[in-house]
Amino acid sequence: MSVDTQAPATAAEQFARRRQSPLQRIQHLLHAHPSLSPLMVLIISCIVFTIINPRFAQPGTISIILQQTAVIAALAIGQTLVILTAGIDLSAGAISILSMLLMANLAVNNGVPGFLAILIGIAFGTACGFCNGLLVTRLGLPPFIVTLGTLSIFTAIGLLYSGGASVGKAKMPDILNVMGTRFPIGPFNITLGVLVVIALAAVVGFALSQTAWGRHVYAVGDDIEAARLAGIQVNRVLLSVYTVAGLIYGFTAWVLIGRAGTASPNAIVGANLETITAVVIGGTSLFGGRGGILGTMLGALIVYAFNTGLALAGVDDQLRILTIGVLIIVAVSIDQWIRKVKA
Amino acid sequence: MTTSPTPTATATDEKYRGPAGELVDPSTTVLSARDLVKTFGRVIGLDGVSFDLKAGEVLAIIGDNGAGKSTLIKAVTGAIVPDAGQVFLDGREVHFRSPQDARQAGIETVYQTLAVAPALDIAANMFLGRERRRKGPLGSIFRMLDKSGMKTDAGKSMANLGIATIQNMSQAVETLSGGQRQAVAVARAATFATKFVVLDEPTAALGVKETGQVLNLIQQIKAKGLPVILISHNMPNVFEVADRIHIARLGGCAGVITPQSHTPTEAVAIMTGATTLEKG
């Protein structure tokens, strides 16, 4: 017995079964695979940049792009988790800097063994994320306001704690700089940090797509009320997301020391917004519930490919910034268009 | 007002309750509520309401806005905790502190708000909040979801309920019509409920044809032997599927009737207080 009796097709039903235009088919394809659009942007832009300046495709250039991307990509993994729940984390970079200053100062000025200093730094980053999560879930404040506040708080704590001073590479124990270790893979020159970030992306991507926790993260961002009614403990999911994001930012501090060679309170100043840029260009929706880690990795690569590609093409610095701005708006427009997909 | 904590004491409800309103021994019912009281400050939500849900029946609860029908249902599904009164499930008294408690006891609720996550697919929505993991170390150590198993079972549940228009379980729910989305929610409830299903205004957001589909689903659930509580103020729908109709009024019960004993017009009159049920 069927609910819908098979009546002869009406005009409207025939209309519903009409052949789709190519544009509609693209819309459906992007709806099913949201990371396709950043992938296409990345491939096309790489081809164009190579045509403009063949040096773009040299292994050396690609290696540098990968090394540059690693830190922002790692932070953007945490940012993706937060944005998937329809939140936003303006304090991503600030937490990472704070963790980094803690690691370096503990190891250099307080004589804490390097490995322990790293663990304490990561734990502190996790605690910062946990604070964000508590403020969002317990006080019910909008994530934008919470993290705007903690951005200032964490930045100020970092400056107060470090006295505004950097810790140089020479004084640090080797383990703090281990992420900067370079080794060749074929013609490419890769750092350990790059590989670790790829592994981190794989782990978080797996958790998002293959575990119940990941599914709950999407459900909470998609429709928080529906998630609650389905029996998901919404606040617990949100708290876990902000805490895991903090853990990732803390871990990224280690990668950041390796990349920068020093621990400076002025490192990655623009990181807070750059992570959001990478996530959005990667096709994750600011309204939550859609997107993923693969897109974010592509988004981060696009930002740095554009930076390098436009620089090699001799484009003015300001125009590079302008181009990234255009990319953000185009990416969000595409997201809005994909959301209007019809059955 | 004062309320008595014991079930044997007289409640405001102990009057003539209409042709189908005789309260029976809770040990013979699926669900029995006795003398439920819920106040919100000075507002009286429930004023000593009792009702029975018998095996295999569709019990409709109708009433004007503010008559207490939603409060009544929330009090037996854990969404609110009643101030006084008792709830019996299969003859045993239960105290639900949250909707999760009720859900664990085998009570499933479908809400009017199309409570499905639009970007997730049908299978994910069916198993949302109770995902199954794979067998072996992939599930226990890596916590991997049994995606294909859940997809198969979601398809089976939908087919069991005769939902033939939806075939592809990996279709995102947002690509479905309102009626199909509600069908997913109803199928989820029917699949996981072991005691009874509550449908809170399930057709309020739906068109005529889609409403028909949901009413059909209610019949299917009943045919599976699962009792249903249907909250609605759509008289034609109620009279089409209900076995008994509990009329809520002003926080109390204005009577319990059947589609055979009264007409929809009479039901509306009782509901609004234009007439009252009289003994005899």
Coordinates of C-alpha atoms in Angstrom, one line a residue:
Chain A
M1 CA 0.0 0.0 0.0
S2 CA 1.4 3.3 -1.1
V3 CA 0.8 6.7 0.4
D4 CA 1.1 8.4 -3.0
T5 CA -1.1 6.7 -5.6
Q6 CA 0.4 6.7 -9.0
A7 CA -1.8 9.1 -10.9
P8 CA -1.1 10.0 -14.5
A9 CA 1.5 12.8 -14.6
T10 CA 0.0 16.2 -14.4
A11 CA 1.5 19.2 -16.3
A12 CA 3.3 20.2 -13.1
E13 CA 4.7 16.8 -12.6
Q14 CA 5.9 16.7 -16.1
F15 CA 7.4 20.1 -15.5
A16 CA 9.2 18.7 -12.4
R17 CA 10.7 15.9 -14.6
R18 CA 11.9 18.2 -17.3
R19 CA 15.4 18.0 -18.4
Q20 CA 17.7 20.2 -16.4
S21 CA 19.6 23.0 -17.9
P22 CA 23.4 22.8 -17.7
L23 CA 23.4 25.5 -15.1
Q24 CA 20.9 23.6 -12.9
R25 CA 23.1 20.5 -13.3
I26 CA 26.1 22.4 -12.0
Q27 CA 24.0 23.7 -9.1
H28 CA 23.0 20.1 -8.2
L29 CA 26.6 18.9 -8.5
L30 CA 27.9 21.7 -6.3
H31 CA 25.1 21.0 -3.8
A32 CA 26.1 17.4 -3.6
H33 CA 29.9 18.1 -3.5
P34 CA 30.5 21.5 -2.0
S35 CA 34.3 21.3 -2.3
L36 CA 34.1 21.1 -6.1
S37 CA 33.9 24.8 -6.6
P38 CA 37.1 25.7 -4.6
L39 CA 38.8 22.8 -6.3
M40 CA 38.0 24.2 -9.7
V41 CA 39.0 27.7 -8.6
L42 CA 42.4 26.4 -7.4
I43 CA 43.1 24.4 -10.6
I44 CA 42.0 27.2 -13.0
S45 CA 43.9 29.8 -11.0
C46 CA 47.1 27.7 -10.9
I47 CA 46.9 27.2 -14.7
V48 CA 46.4 30.9 -15.3
F49 CA 49.2 31.9 -12.9
T50 CA 51.5 29.4 -14.6
I51 CA 50.7 30.8 -18.0
I52 CA 51.4 34.4 -16.8
N53 CA 54.7 33.4 -15.1
P54 CA 56.0 29.8 -15.5
R55 CA 58.0 30.2 -12.3
F56 CA 54.7 29.6 -10.4
A57 CA 54.7 25.9 -11.3
Q58 CA 58.3 25.3 -10.2
P59 CA 58.6 22.9 -7.2
G60 CA 60.3 25.6 -5.2
T61 CA 57.4 28.0 -5.5
I62 CA 54.9 25.2 -4.7
S63 CA 56.9 24.2 -1.7
I64 CA 56.9 27.7 -0.4
I65 CA 53.1 28.1 -0.9
L66 CA 52.5 24.8 1.0
Q67 CA 54.8 26.0 3.9
Q68 CA 53.0 29.4 4.0
T69 CA 49.6 27.8 3.9
A70 CA 50.2 25.3 6.7
V71 CA 49.6 27.6 9.7
I72 CA 46.5 29.3 8.5
A73 CA 45.2 25.9 7.2
A74 CA 45.7 24.4 10.6
L75 CA 43.8 27.2 12.3
A76 CA 41.2 27.1 9.7
I77 CA 40.5 23.4 10.6
G78 CA 39.3 24.6 14.0
Q79 CA 37.5 27.5 12.5
T80 CA 35.7 25.1 10.2
L81 CA 34.3 23.2 13.1
V82 CA 33.0 26.4 14.7
I83 CA 31.5 27.7 11.5
L84 CA 29.8 24.4 10.8
T85 CA 27.8 24.9 13.9
A86 CA 26.7 28.3 12.6
G87 CA 29.2 30.0 14.9
I88 CA 32.3 32.0 14.3
D89 CA 35.6 32.2 16.1
L90 CA 37.4 35.6 15.9
S91 CA 39.9 34.5 18.6
A92 CA 41.5 31.7 16.6
G93 CA 44.8 33.5 16.0
A94 CA 44.9 35.1 19.4
I95 CA 44.6 31.7 21.2
S96 CA 47.3 30.3 19.0
I97 CA 49.7 33.2 19.7
L98 CA 49.0 32.9 23.4
S99 CA 49.8 29.2 23.4
M100 CA 52.9 29.9 21.4
L101 CA 54.1 32.6 23.8
L102 CA 53.4 30.2 26.7
M103 CA 55.4 27.4 25.1
A104 CA 58.4 29.5 24.3
N105 CA 58.6 31.5 27.5
L106 CA 58.1 28.4 29.7
A107 CA 60.8 26.6 27.9
V108 CA 63.3 29.5 27.7
N109 CA 62.7 31.6 30.8
N110 CA 61.2 29.1 33.2
G111 CA 63.4 26.1 32.4
V112 CA 60.5 23.8 31.7
P113 CA 61.5 20.9 29.5
G114 CA 60.6 21.5 25.8
F115 CA 58.1 18.7 25.4
L116 CA 56.3 19.6 28.7
A117 CA 56.2 23.3 27.6
I118 CA 54.5 22.2 24.4
L119 CA 51.9 20.1 26.2
I120 CA 51.2 23.0 28.6
G121 CA 50.8 25.4 25.7
I122 CA 48.4 23.0 23.9
A123 CA 46.4 22.5 27.2
F124 CA 46.2 26.2 27.6
G125 CA 44.8 26.7 24.1
T126 CA 42.3 24.0 24.8
A127 CA 41.2 25.8 28.0
C128 CA 40.8 29.0 26.0
G129 CA 38.5 27.2 23.5
F130 CA 36.6 25.7 26.5
C131 CA 36.1 29.2 27.8
N132 CA 34.7 30.4 24.5
G133 CA 32.4 27.3 24.5
L134 CA 31.2 27.9 28.1
L135 CA 30.4 31.5 27.3
V136 CA 28.5 30.5 24.2
T137 CA 26.5 27.6 25.8
R138 CA 26.1 28.7 29.4
L139 CA 25.5 32.4 28.9
G140 CA 23.9 31.9 25.6
L141 CA 25.8 34.8 24.0
P142 CA 26.3 35.0 20.2
P143 CA 29.6 33.4 19.2
F144 CA 30.6 36.6 17.4
I145 CA 30.3 38.7 20.6
V146 CA 32.0 36.0 22.8
T147 CA 35.0 35.6 20.5
L148 CA 35.2 39.4 19.8
G149 CA 35.6 39.8 23.5
T150 CA 38.0 36.9 24.0
L151 CA 40.1 38.1 21.0
S152 CA 40.9 41.3 22.9
I153 CA 41.3 39.4 26.2
F154 CA 43.6 36.7 24.8
T155 CA 45.7 39.2 22.8
A156 CA 46.1 41.4 25.9
I157 CA 47.1 38.5 28.1
G158 CA 49.6 37.5 25.5
L159 CA 51.2 40.9 25.4
L160 CA 51.1 41.3 29.2
Y161 CA 52.6 37.8 29.8
S162 CA 55.4 38.2 27.2
G163 CA 56.0 41.9 27.9
G164 CA 55.8 42.4 24.2
A165 CA 59.1 40.6 23.7
S166 CA 59.9 37.8 21.2
V167 CA 61.7 34.6 22.0
G168 CA 64.4 33.9 19.5
K169 CA 65.1 30.6 17.8
A170 CA 68.6 30.2 19.3
K171 CA 67.5 30.0 22.9
M172 CA 64.6 27.5 22.3
P173 CA 65.0 23.8 22.8
D174 CA 65.1 21.9 19.5
I175 CA 61.7 20.2 19.9
L176 CA 59.9 23.6 19.8
N177 CA 61.3 24.2 16.3
V178 CA 60.9 20.6 15.1
M179 CA 57.9 21.5 12.9
G180 CA 60.2 23.6 10.8
T181 CA 62.4 20.7 9.9
R182 CA 62.7 20.6 6.1
F183 CA 63.2 17.5 4.0
P184 CA 62.8 16.8 0.3
I185 CA 59.9 14.8 -1.1
G186 CA 60.8 14.4 -4.8
P187 CA 61.5 17.8 -6.1
F188 CA 59.5 19.5 -3.3
N189 CA 60.9 20.9 -0.1
I190 CA 58.4 20.1 2.6
T191 CA 58.5 20.9 6.3
L192 CA 57.3 18.5 9.0
G193 CA 54.7 21.1 9.9
V194 CA 53.1 20.7 6.4
L195 CA 52.8 16.9 6.9
V196 CA 51.4 17.3 10.4
V197 CA 48.8 19.7 9.3
I198 CA 47.7 17.4 6.4
A199 CA 47.5 14.6 9.0
L200 CA 45.4 16.8 11.3
A201 CA 43.1 17.7 8.5
A202 CA 42.6 14.0 7.7
V203 CA 41.8 13.1 11.4
V204 CA 39.3 15.9 11.8
G205 CA 37.8 15.2 8.3
F206 CA 37.4 11.6 9.3
A207 CA 35.7 12.6 12.6
L208 CA 33.3 14.9 10.8
S209 CA 32.3 12.5 8.0
Q210 CA 32.4 9.1 9.8
T211 CA 31.4 9.5 13.4
A212 CA 28.2 10.4 15.2
W213 CA 29.9 13.4 16.7
G214 CA 30.6 14.8 13.3
R215 CA 27.0 14.2 12.2
H216 CA 25.8 16.0 15.3
V217 CA 28.1 19.0 14.5
Y218 CA 26.4 19.3 11.1
A219 CA 23.0 18.8 12.6
V220 CA 23.5 21.5 15.2
G221 CA 24.6 24.0 12.6
D222 CA 21.9 23.0 10.2
D223 CA 18.9 23.4 12.4
I224 CA 19.6 23.6 16.1
E225 CA 16.0 23.1 17.1
A226 CA 15.6 20.0 15.0
A227 CA 18.9 18.7 16.5
R228 CA 17.6 19.3 20.0
L229 CA 14.3 17.6 19.3
A230 CA 16.1 14.6 17.8
G231 CA 17.7 14.2 21.3
I232 CA 21.1 15.6 20.5
Q233 CA 22.6 17.4 23.5
V234 CA 23.2 20.6 21.6
N235 CA 25.1 22.4 24.3
R236 CA 27.5 19.5 24.8
V237 CA 28.2 19.4 21.1
L238 CA 28.8 23.1 20.9
L239 CA 31.1 23.0 24.0
S240 CA 33.0 20.1 22.4
V241 CA 33.4 22.0 19.2
Y242 CA 34.9 25.1 20.8
T243 CA 37.1 23.0 23.0
V244 CA 38.4 20.9 20.1
A245 CA 39.0 24.1 18.1
G246 CA 41.0 25.5 21.1
L247 CA 43.0 22.3 21.1
I248 CA 43.7 22.7 17.4
Y249 CA 44.8 26.4 17.8
G250 CA 47.1 25.3 20.7
F251 CA 48.6 22.6 18.6
T252 CA 49.0 25.0 15.7
A253 CA 51.2 27.2 18.0
W254 CA 53.8 24.4 17.8
V255 CA 53.6 24.5 14.0
L256 CA 53.7 28.3 14.1
I257 CA 57.0 28.4 16.1
G258 CA 58.5 26.0 13.5
R259 CA 57.4 28.2 10.6
A260 CA 58.3 31.6 12.1
G261 CA 61.5 30.4 13.9
T262 CA 60.6 32.8 16.8
A263 CA 57.8 33.3 19.2
S264 CA 56.6 36.8 18.7
P265 CA 53.4 38.4 20.0
N266 CA 53.1 40.1 16.6
A267 CA 53.1 36.9 14.6
I268 CA 50.2 36.1 12.3
V269 CA 48.4 39.4 13.1
G270 CA 45.8 38.9 10.4
A271 CA 45.2 35.2 11.2
N272 CA 41.9 35.6 12.9
L273 CA 40.2 36.8 9.7
E274 CA 42.4 34.8 7.3
T275 CA 41.1 31.6 8.8
I276 CA 37.5 32.8 8.1
T277 CA 38.5 33.7 4.6
A278 CA 39.9 30.2 4.0
V279 CA 36.8 28.5 5.4
V280 CA 34.4 30.6 3.4
I281 CA 36.3 30.4 0.1
G282 CA 36.5 26.6 0.8
G283 CA 32.7 26.4 0.4
T284 CA 31.7 26.1 4.1
S285 CA 28.6 28.0 4.8
L286 CA 28.7 30.8 7.3
F287 CA 25.1 29.8 8.2
G288 CA 26.3 26.4 9.4
G289 CA 25.6 22.8 8.5
R290 CA 27.4 22.7 5.2
G291 CA 31.0 22.3 4.1
G292 CA 34.0 20.5 5.4
I293 CA 37.7 20.2 6.0
L294 CA 38.7 19.4 2.4
G295 CA 37.1 22.6 1.2
T296 CA 38.9 24.5 3.9
M297 CA 42.2 23.1 2.9
L298 CA 41.5 24.1 -0.7
G299 CA 40.4 27.5 0.5
A300 CA 43.6 28.1 2.4
L301 CA 45.6 27.0 -0.6
I302 CA 43.7 29.4 -2.9
V303 CA 44.5 32.4 -0.7
Y304 CA 48.2 31.7 -0.7
A305 CA 48.2 30.6 -4.4
F306 CA 46.6 33.9 -5.2
N307 CA 49.1 35.8 -3.1
T308 CA 52.1 34.1 -4.7
G309 CA 50.6 34.0 -8.2
L310 CA 49.7 37.6 -8.3
A311 CA 53.0 38.6 -6.8
L312 CA 54.8 36.7 -9.5
A313 CA 52.6 38.3 -12.1
G314 CA 53.8 41.7 -10.8
V315 CA 50.5 42.8 -9.4
D316 CA 50.4 45.5 -6.8
D317 CA 50.0 44.4 -3.1
Q318 CA 46.8 46.3 -2.6
L319 CA 45.3 44.6 -5.7
R320 CA 46.1 41.2 -4.2
I321 CA 44.1 42.1 -1.1
L322 CA 41.3 43.4 -3.3
T323 CA 41.3 40.1 -5.2
I324 CA 40.9 38.1 -2.0
G325 CA 38.0 40.3 -1.0
V326 CA 36.3 39.6 -4.4
L327 CA 36.9 35.9 -3.9
I328 CA 35.2 36.0 -0.5
I329 CA 32.1 37.7 -1.9
V330 CA 32.0 35.3 -4.9
A331 CA 32.3 32.3 -2.6
V332 CA 29.4 33.4 -0.4
S333 CA 27.3 34.2 -3.4
I334 CA 27.9 30.7 -4.8
D335 CA 26.9 29.3 -1.4
Q336 CA 23.6 31.2 -1.4
W337 CA 22.9 30.1 -4.9
I338 CA 23.6 26.4 -4.1
R339 CA 21.3 26.6 -1.1
K340 CA 18.4 27.5 -3.4
V341 CA 18.7 24.1 -5.1
K342 CA 15.4 22.5 -6.0
A343 CA 14.5 18.8 -5.9
Chain B
M1 CA -6.0 25.9 44.4
T2 CA -4.9 22.9 46.4
T3 CA -4.2 19.6 44.8
S4 CA -4.2 16.2 46.4
P5 CA -1.1 14.1 46.0
T6 CA -2.9 10.7 46.1
P7 CA -4.5 9.3 43.0
T8 CA -7.5 8.0 44.8
A9 CA -8.6 11.5 45.9
T10 CA -11.3 13.3 44.0
A11 CA -10.1 15.5 41.2
T12 CA -11.9 18.2 39.3
D13 CA -12.1 15.7 36.5
E14 CA -14.3 13.1 38.3
K15 CA -17.5 14.0 36.6
Y16 CA -19.2 12.7 33.5
R17 CA -16.6 12.5 30.7
G18 CA -18.6 11.7 27.7
P19 CA -19.4 8.4 26.0
A20 CA -15.8 7.2 25.7
G21 CA -14.4 8.9 28.7
E22 CA -14.6 6.3 31.4
L23 CA -11.3 5.9 33.1
V24 CA -10.0 2.4 33.4
D25 CA -7.5 0.6 35.5
P26 CA -4.0 1.9 34.5
S27 CA -2.7 -1.6 34.4
T28 CA -4.8 -2.3 31.3
T29 CA -3.7 0.8 29.3
V30 CA -0.5 1.8 27.5
L31 CA -0.5 5.2 29.1
S32 CA -2.6 6.6 31.9
A33 CA -2.5 10.1 33.2
R34 CA -4.2 10.8 36.5
D35 CA -5.1 14.2 37.9
L36 CA -2.2 16.1 36.3
V37 CA -1.7 19.6 37.5
K38 CA 0.7 22.1 36.0
T39 CA 0.7 25.8 36.9
F40 CA 2.8 28.6 35.4
G41 CA 2.8 31.2 38.1
R42 CA -0.8 32.2 38.4
V43 CA -1.7 30.6 35.1
I44 CA -3.2 27.2 35.4
G45 CA -2.0 25.0 32.5
L46 CA -3.5 21.7 33.7
D47 CA -6.2 21.5 36.3
G48 CA -6.3 17.9 37.3
V49 CA -6.6 16.2 33.9
S50 CA -6.8 12.4 33.5
F51 CA -6.8 10.3 30.3
D52 CA -6.1 6.8 29.1
L53 CA -4.4 5.6 26.0
K54 CA -5.5 2.1 25.1
A55 CA -3.6 -0.4 23.0
G56 CA -3.8 0.1 19.3
E57 CA -6.0 3.2 19.3
V58 CA -5.6 6.7 17.9
L59 CA -6.5 9.1 20.6
A60 CA -7.0 12.7 19.4
I61 CA -6.7 15.6 21.7
I62 CA -8.5 18.7 20.5
G63 CA -9.0 22.0 22.1
D64 CA -8.8 25.7 21.5
N65 CA -5.6 27.6 21.7
G66 CA -4.6 27.7 25.4
A67 CA -6.9 24.9 26.3
G68 CA -4.0 22.9 27.6
K69 CA -3.6 20.2 25.0
S70 CA 0.1 20.9 24.4
T71 CA 0.8 21.2 28.1
L72 CA -1.0 17.8 28.6
I73 CA 1.2 16.1 26.1
K74 CA 4.4 17.8 27.3
A75 CA 3.5 16.5 30.8
V76 CA 3.5 12.9 29.7
T77 CA 6.5 13.1 27.3
G78 CA 8.9 14.8 29.8
A79 CA 9.0 18.2 28.1
I80 CA 7.6 19.6 31.3
V81 CA 7.3 18.0 34.8
P82 CA 3.8 18.1 36.2
D83 CA 3.4 19.8 39.6
A84 CA 1.1 17.0 40.8
G85 CA -0.6 13.9 39.4
Q86 CA 0.7 10.5 38.1
V87 CA 1.6 9.0 34.8
F88 CA 1.5 5.3 34.3
L89 CA 3.2 3.6 31.3
D90 CA 2.1 0.0 30.9
G91 CA 0.7 0.1 34.4
R92 CA 3.8 1.3 36.1
E93 CA 4.2 4.8 37.4
V94 CA 6.9 6.8 35.6
H95 CA 8.5 10.2 36.3
F96 CA 10.0 11.7 33.1
R97 CA 12.4 14.5 33.8
S98 CA 13.3 15.2 30.2
P99 CA 12.1 14.3 26.7
Q100 CA 15.1 11.9 26.6
D101 CA 13.6 9.9 29.5
A102 CA 10.4 9.5 27.6
R103 CA 12.2 8.6 24.4
Q104 CA 14.2 5.9 26.3
A105 CA 11.0 4.5 27.6
G106 CA 9.8 4.1 24.0
I107 CA 7.7 7.3 23.4
E108 CA 8.4 9.2 20.2
T109 CA 7.1 12.6 19.4
V110 CA 6.7 14.3 16.0
Y111 CA 6.4 18.1 16.1
Q112 CA 4.6 20.5 13.8
T113 CA 7.8 22.4 13.0
L114 CA 9.1 19.8 10.6
A115 CA 11.9 18.9 13.0
V116 CA 14.4 17.5 10.6
A117 CA 17.9 18.8 9.7
P118 CA 17.6 20.0 6.1
A119 CA 21.1 19.5 4.9
L120 CA 21.4 16.0 6.2
D121 CA 20.1 13.1 4.1
I122 CA 17.1 11.0 4.9
A123 CA 19.0 8.1 6.5
A124 CA 21.0 10.5 8.7
N125 CA 17.8 12.2 9.8
M126 CA 16.1 8.9 10.6
F127 CA 19.0 7.9 12.9
L128 CA 19.8 11.4 14.2
G129 CA 20.7 11.2 17.9
R130 CA 20.9 7.4 17.9
E131 CA 23.5 6.6 15.2
R132 CA 24.7 3.1 14.9
R133 CA 28.4 2.3 14.8
R134 CA 30.0 -0.4 12.7
K135 CA 30.8 -3.7 14.2
G136 CA 34.3 -4.6 15.3
P137 CA 37.3 -2.3 15.9
L138 CA 36.2 0.1 13.2
G139 CA 33.2 1.0 15.3
S140 CA 34.5 0.5 18.8
I141 CA 38.0 2.1 18.3
F142 CA 37.5 4.4 15.3
R143 CA 33.8 5.1 16.1
M144 CA 32.9 4.8 12.5
L145 CA 29.2 5.0 11.6
D146 CA 27.5 2.0 10.0
K147 CA 26.3 4.3 7.1
S148 CA 25.2 1.5 4.7
G149 CA 23.4 -0.4 7.4
M150 CA 21.5 2.7 8.5
K151 CA 20.7 3.5 4.9
T152 CA 19.2 0.1 4.3
D153 CA 17.2 0.1 7.5
A154 CA 15.9 3.6 6.8
G155 CA 14.7 2.4 3.4
K156 CA 13.0 -0.6 5.0
S157 CA 11.2 1.6 7.6
M158 CA 10.0 4.0 4.9
A159 CA 8.8 1.0 2.8
N160 CA 7.0 -0.5 5.8
L161 CA 5.0 2.6 6.2
G162 CA 4.2 2.7 2.5
I163 CA 6.2 5.8 1.7
A164 CA 6.8 4.9 -1.9
T165 CA 7.5 8.3 -3.2
I166 CA 10.9 8.6 -1.5
Q167 CA 13.4 6.1 -2.8
N168 CA 16.8 7.5 -2.4
M169 CA 17.8 7.5 1.3
S170 CA 20.9 9.6 0.6
Q171 CA 18.8 12.5 -0.7
A172 CA 19.1 15.7 1.4
V173 CA 15.9 16.4 3.3
E174 CA 15.8 19.9 2.0
T175 CA 15.1 18.6 -1.5
L176 CA 11.9 17.0 -0.2
S177 CA 8.4 18.6 -0.1
G178 CA 7.0 19.6 3.3
G179 CA 4.8 16.5 3.4
Q180 CA 7.7 14.2 2.6
R181 CA 9.8 15.8 5.3
Q182 CA 7.1 15.3 7.8
A183 CA 6.8 11.7 6.5
V184 CA 10.5 11.3 7.4
A185 CA 9.8 12.6 10.9
V186 CA 6.8 10.3 11.3
A187 CA 8.7 7.3 9.9
R188 CA 11.5 8.0 12.4
A189 CA 9.0 8.1 15.3
A190 CA 7.2 5.0 14.1
T191 CA 10.5 3.1 13.8
F192 CA 11.9 3.8 17.2
A193 CA 8.7 4.0 19.3
T194 CA 8.0 0.9 21.2
K195 CA 5.1 2.2 23.4
F196 CA 3.3 5.0 21.4
V197 CA 3.8 7.9 19.1
V198 CA 2.7 11.5 19.8
L199 CA 2.0 13.7 16.8
D200 CA 1.8 17.4 17.8
E201 CA -0.1 19.2 15.1
P202 CA 1.7 17.2 12.4
T203 CA -0.3 18.7 9.6
A204 CA -0.3 22.3 10.6
A205 CA 2.4 23.3 8.2
L206 CA 1.2 21.1 5.3
G207 CA -1.1 21.4 2.3
V208 CA -4.2 19.3 1.7
K209 CA -2.5 16.5 -0.3
E210 CA 0.4 16.3 2.1
T211 CA -2.0 16.2 5.0
G212 CA -3.6 13.2 3.4
Q213 CA -0.3 11.5 3.3
V214 CA 0.4 12.1 6.9
L215 CA -3.1 10.9 7.9
N216 CA -2.4 7.8 5.9
L217 CA 0.8 7.3 7.8
I218 CA -1.2 7.5 11.1
Q219 CA -3.4 4.6 9.9
Q220 CA -0.2 2.7 9.0
I221 CA 1.2 3.2 12.5
K222 CA -2.0 2.1 14.0
A223 CA -2.0 -1.0 11.7
K224 CA 1.4 -1.9 13.1
G225 CA -0.3 -2.0 16.5
L226 CA 1.3 1.1 17.9
P227 CA -1.1 3.6 19.6
V228 CA -1.0 7.2 18.5
I229 CA -1.8 10.4 20.3
L230 CA -2.8 13.1 17.8
I231 CA -3.0 16.7 18.8
S232 CA -4.9 18.8 16.3
H233 CA -7.5 21.4 15.9
N234 CA -8.4 20.3 12.4
M235 CA -11.8 18.6 12.9
P236 CA -12.0 16.8 9.6
N237 CA -8.6 15.2 10.1
V238 CA -9.4 14.2 13.7
F239 CA -12.7 12.7 12.7
E240 CA -11.1 10.8 9.9
V241 CA -8.5 8.9 11.9
A242 CA -9.3 9.1 15.6
D243 CA -10.9 6.3 17.6
R244 CA -11.6 8.5 20.6
I245 CA -11.4 12.3 21.0
H246 CA -10.3 13.9 24.2
I247 CA -11.6 17.5 24.3
A248 CA -9.4 19.9 26.3
R249 CA -10.9 23.0 27.7
L250 CA -9.6 25.7 30.1
G251 CA -6.9 23.4 31.5
G252 CA -9.3 20.6 32.1
C253 CA -11.2 18.0 30.1
A254 CA -14.6 18.9 28.6
G255 CA -15.3 15.3 27.7
V256 CA -14.2 12.3 25.7
I257 CA -16.3 11.4 22.6
T258 CA -15.9 9.3 19.5
P259 CA -16.4 10.1 15.9
Q260 CA -19.6 8.0 16.0
S261 CA -21.1 9.6 19.1
H262 CA -20.8 13.2 18.0
T263 CA -20.4 15.3 14.9
P264 CA -17.5 17.7 14.3
T265 CA -19.9 20.6 14.9
E266 CA -20.8 19.2 18.3
A267 CA -17.2 18.7 19.1
V268 CA -16.4 22.3 18.3
A269 CA -19.3 23.4 20.4
I270 CA -18.0 21.4 23.4
M271 CA -14.5 22.6 22.7
T272 CA -15.5 26.3 22.8
G273 CA -18.0 25.8 25.7
A274 CA -21.1 26.5 23.7
T275 CA -22.5 23.3 24.9
T276 CA -21.5 20.8 27.6
L277 CA -21.7 17.1 27.7
E278 CA -24.6 16.0 29.9
K279 CA -24.9 12.8 31.8
G280 CA -27.4 10.3 30.6

